[in-house]
Short mmCIF file of C-alpha atoms in Angstrom, two decimals:
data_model
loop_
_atom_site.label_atom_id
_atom_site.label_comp_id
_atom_site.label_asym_id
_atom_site.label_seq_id
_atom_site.Cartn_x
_atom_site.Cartn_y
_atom_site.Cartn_z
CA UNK A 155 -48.63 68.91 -17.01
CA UNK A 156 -49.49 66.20 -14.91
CA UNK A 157 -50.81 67.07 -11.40
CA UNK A 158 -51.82 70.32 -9.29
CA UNK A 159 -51.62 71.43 -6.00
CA UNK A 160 -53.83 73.80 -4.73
CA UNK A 161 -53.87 76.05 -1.92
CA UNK A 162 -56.48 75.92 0.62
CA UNK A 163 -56.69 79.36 2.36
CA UNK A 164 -57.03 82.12 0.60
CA UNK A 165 -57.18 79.88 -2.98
CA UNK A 166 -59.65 77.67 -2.39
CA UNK A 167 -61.81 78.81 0.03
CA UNK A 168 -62.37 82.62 0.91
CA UNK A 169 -60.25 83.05 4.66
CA UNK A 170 -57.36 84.81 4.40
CA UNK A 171 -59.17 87.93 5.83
CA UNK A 172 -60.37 86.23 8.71
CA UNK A 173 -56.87 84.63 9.93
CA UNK A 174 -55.43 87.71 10.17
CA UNK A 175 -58.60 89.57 11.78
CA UNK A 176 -58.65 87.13 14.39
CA UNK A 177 -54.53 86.70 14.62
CA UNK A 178 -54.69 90.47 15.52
CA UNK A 179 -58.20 90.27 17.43
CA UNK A 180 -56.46 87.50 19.45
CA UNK A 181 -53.08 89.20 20.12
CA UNK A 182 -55.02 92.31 20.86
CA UNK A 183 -56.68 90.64 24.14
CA UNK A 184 -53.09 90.20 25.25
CA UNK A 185 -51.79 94.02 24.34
CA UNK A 186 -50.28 93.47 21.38
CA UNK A 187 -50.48 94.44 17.58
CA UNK A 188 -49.20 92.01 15.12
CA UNK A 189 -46.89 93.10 12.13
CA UNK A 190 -47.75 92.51 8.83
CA UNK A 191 -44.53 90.74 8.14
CA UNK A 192 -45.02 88.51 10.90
CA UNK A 193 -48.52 87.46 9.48
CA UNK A 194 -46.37 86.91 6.01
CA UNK A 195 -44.60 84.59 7.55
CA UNK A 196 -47.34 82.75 9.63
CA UNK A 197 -49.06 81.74 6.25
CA UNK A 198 -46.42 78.89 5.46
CA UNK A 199 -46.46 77.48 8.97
CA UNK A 200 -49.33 75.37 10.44
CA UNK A 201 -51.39 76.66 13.72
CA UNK A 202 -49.40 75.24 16.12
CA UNK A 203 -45.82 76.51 14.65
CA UNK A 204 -47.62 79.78 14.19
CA UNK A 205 -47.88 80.14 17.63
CA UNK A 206 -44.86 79.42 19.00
CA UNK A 207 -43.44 81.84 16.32
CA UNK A 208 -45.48 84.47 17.90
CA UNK A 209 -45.28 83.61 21.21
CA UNK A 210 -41.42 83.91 20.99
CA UNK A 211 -41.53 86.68 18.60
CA UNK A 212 -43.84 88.92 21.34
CA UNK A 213 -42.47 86.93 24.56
CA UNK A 214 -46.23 85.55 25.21
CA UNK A 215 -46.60 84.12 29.03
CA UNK A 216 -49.34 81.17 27.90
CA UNK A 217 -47.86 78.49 27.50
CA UNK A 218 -48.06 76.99 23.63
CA UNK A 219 -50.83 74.05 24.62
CA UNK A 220 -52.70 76.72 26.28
CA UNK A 221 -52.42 79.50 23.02
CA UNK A 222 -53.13 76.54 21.13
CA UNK A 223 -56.98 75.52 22.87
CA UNK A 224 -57.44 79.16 22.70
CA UNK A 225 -56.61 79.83 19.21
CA UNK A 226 -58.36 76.33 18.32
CA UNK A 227 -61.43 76.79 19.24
CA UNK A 228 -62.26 80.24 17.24
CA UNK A 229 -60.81 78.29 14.24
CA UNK A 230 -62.86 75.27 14.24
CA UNK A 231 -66.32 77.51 15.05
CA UNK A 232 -64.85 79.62 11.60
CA UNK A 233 -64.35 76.55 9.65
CA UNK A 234 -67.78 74.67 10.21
CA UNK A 235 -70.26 77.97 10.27
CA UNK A 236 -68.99 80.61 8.09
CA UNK A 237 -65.96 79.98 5.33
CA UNK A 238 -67.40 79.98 2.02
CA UNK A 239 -65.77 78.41 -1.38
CA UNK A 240 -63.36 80.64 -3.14
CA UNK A 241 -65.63 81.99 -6.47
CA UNK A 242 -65.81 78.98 -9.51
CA UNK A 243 -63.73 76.74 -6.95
CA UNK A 244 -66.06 73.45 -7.70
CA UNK A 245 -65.91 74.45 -11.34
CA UNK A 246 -62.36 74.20 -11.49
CA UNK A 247 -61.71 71.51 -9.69
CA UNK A 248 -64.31 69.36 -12.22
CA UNK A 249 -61.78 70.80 -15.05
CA UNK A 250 -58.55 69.52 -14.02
CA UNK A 251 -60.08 66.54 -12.59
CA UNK A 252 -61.78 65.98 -16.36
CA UNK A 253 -58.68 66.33 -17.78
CA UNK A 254 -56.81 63.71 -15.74
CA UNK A 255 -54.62 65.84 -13.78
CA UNK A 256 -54.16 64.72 -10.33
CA UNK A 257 -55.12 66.98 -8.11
CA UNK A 258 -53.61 67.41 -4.24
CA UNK A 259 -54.34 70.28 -1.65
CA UNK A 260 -50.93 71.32 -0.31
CA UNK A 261 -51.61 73.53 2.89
CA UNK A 262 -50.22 75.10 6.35
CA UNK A 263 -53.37 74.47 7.91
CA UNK A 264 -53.86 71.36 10.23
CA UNK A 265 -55.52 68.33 8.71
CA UNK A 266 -58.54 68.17 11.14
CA UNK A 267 -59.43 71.71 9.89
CA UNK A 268 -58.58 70.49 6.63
CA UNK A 269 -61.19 67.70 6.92
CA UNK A 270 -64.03 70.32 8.55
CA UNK A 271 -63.39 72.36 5.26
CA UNK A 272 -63.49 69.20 2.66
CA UNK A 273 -66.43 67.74 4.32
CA UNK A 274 -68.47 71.08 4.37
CA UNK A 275 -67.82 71.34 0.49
CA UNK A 276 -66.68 67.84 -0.77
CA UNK A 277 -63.37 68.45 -1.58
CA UNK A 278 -62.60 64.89 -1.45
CA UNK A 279 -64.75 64.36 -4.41
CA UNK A 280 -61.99 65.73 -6.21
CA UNK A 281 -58.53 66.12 -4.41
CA UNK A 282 -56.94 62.65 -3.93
CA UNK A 283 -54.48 63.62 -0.99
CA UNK A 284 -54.07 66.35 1.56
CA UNK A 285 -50.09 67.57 2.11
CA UNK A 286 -50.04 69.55 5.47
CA UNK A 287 -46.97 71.15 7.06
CA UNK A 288 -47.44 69.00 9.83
CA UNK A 289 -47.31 66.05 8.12
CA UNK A 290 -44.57 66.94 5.50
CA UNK A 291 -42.43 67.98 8.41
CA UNK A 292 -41.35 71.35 6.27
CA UNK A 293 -43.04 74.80 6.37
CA UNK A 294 -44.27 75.83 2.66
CA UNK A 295 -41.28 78.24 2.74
CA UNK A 296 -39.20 75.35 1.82
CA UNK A 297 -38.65 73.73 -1.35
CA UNK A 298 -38.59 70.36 0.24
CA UNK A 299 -42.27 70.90 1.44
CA UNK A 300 -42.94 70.67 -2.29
CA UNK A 301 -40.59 68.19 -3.81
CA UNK A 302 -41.96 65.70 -0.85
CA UNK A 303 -45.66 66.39 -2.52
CA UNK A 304 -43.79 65.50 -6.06
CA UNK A 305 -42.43 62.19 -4.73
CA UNK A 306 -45.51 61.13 -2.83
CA UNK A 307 -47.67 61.34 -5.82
CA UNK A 308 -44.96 60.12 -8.12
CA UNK A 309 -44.67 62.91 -10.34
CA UNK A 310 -41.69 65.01 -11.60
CA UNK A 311 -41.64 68.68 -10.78
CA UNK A 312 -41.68 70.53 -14.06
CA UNK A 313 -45.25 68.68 -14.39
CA UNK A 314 -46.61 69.87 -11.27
CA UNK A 315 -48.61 73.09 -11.21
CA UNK A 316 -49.00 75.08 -7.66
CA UNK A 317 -51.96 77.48 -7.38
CA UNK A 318 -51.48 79.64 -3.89
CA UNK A 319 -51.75 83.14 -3.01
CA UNK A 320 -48.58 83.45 -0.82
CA UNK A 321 -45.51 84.69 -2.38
CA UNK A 322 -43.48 82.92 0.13
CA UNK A 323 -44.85 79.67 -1.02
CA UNK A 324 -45.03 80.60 -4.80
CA UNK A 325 -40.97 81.47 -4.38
CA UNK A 326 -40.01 77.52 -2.64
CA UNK A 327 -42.33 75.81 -5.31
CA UNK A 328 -40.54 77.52 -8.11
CA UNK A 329 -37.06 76.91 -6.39
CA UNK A 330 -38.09 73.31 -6.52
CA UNK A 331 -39.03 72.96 -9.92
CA UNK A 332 -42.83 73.23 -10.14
CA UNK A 333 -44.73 75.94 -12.62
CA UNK A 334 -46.73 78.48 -10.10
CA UNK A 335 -49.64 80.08 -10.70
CA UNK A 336 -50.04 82.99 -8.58
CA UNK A 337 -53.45 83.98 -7.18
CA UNK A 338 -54.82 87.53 -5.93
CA UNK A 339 -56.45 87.77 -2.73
CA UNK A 340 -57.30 91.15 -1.42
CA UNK A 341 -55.93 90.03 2.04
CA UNK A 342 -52.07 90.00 0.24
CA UNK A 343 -52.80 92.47 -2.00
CA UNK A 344 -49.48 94.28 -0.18
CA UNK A 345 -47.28 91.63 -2.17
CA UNK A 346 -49.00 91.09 -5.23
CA UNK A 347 -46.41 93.18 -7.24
CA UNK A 348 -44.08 90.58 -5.89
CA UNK A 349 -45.99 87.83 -7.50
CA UNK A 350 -46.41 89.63 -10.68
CA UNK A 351 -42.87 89.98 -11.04
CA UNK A 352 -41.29 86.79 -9.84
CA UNK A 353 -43.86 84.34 -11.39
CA UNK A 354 -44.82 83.62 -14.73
CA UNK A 355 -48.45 82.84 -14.46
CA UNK A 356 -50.51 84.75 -11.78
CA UNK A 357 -54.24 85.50 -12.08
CA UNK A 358 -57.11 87.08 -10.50
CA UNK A 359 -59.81 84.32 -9.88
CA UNK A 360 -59.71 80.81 -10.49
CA UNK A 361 -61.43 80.65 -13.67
CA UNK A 362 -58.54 81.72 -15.09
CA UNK A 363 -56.61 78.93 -14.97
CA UNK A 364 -58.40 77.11 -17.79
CA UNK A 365 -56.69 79.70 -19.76
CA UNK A 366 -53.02 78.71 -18.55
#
């Protein structure tokens, strides 16, 4: 194995929990209450898809620019005062950086909350390139979200670990060739027995993975 790409929400850093307390706080101030299905789906797609996905899904009146300010706002305020590091996340990162691997952050969330979070913790210091839905052009459903990442860092697929707590994502990455690693976090605890029994390698913390 030559490279891995790692989650950011809910795998790196601890905020799974709070996107879907505030997707439902959010949709709440406008009468609704979201499905669990539909906040499934959301986890592949970055902010702004996310929102037009819901806004057609529950027929919202904003329009998308204005559900996007909205939205925007509570998200940068979460990302600069109060997400916190996924347990051992630094430690791991130093391991497969020690060992060579090349090491990417493949995400749904925007880059400019991407940067808040990797400037807060110095994720930089260790992942050499950010892959965002936005700027792949594919949601992480998709294999081609992930064979992109393989042939912008030049690396075949079968070498390629992902580490990401989504089944959705976990189910397109091994589609495309890449060895997942599936990782629990209580906020998708509903479809861990998915993970368990599509993917070869899952684990509970992050730790873990030096035993892969």
């Amino acid at each position: 194995m030559k490279a891995i790409i790692f989650d950011l929400d809910g795998t790196l850093v601890d905020s799974m929990r709070y996107w879907r307390d505030v997707s439902k706080e959010f949709l709440k101030t406008k009468g609704i209450d979201i499905d669990n299905e539909v906040q499934h789906k959301m986890t592949t797609m970055s902010l702004r898809k996310s929102l037009l996905y819901l806004k057609d899904f529950y027929n919202l009146k904003e329009t998308l620019d204005v559900l996007y300010d909205e939205f925007s706002d509570i998200v940068t305020d979460f990302y600069m005062n109060k997400v916190e590091l996924k347990e051992n996340a630094i430690e791991i990162l130093e391991y497969f950086k020690s060992k060579g691997f090349k090491i990417v952050i493949g995400t749904s969330t925007a880059k400019n909350f991407v940067d808040i979070v990797a400037d807060k913790f110095n994720l930089y210091d260790y992942a050499s390139a950010v892959f965002t839905v936005d700027g792949v052009g594919h949601y992480k459903s998709e294999v081609k979200f992930f064979t992109s990442i393989a042939d912008s860092i030049e690396e075949d697929t079968q070498d390629i670990y992902l580490v990401d707590d989504s089944f959705i994502a976990l189910r397109a990455a091994k589609d495309a060739g890449l060895v997942p690693v599936g990782i629990y976090d209580e906020n998708s605890d509903d479809k861990w027995h998915i993970i368990k029994e599509e993917q070869k390698f899952y684990i509970s913390k992050l730790i873990e993975l030096k035993e892969i």
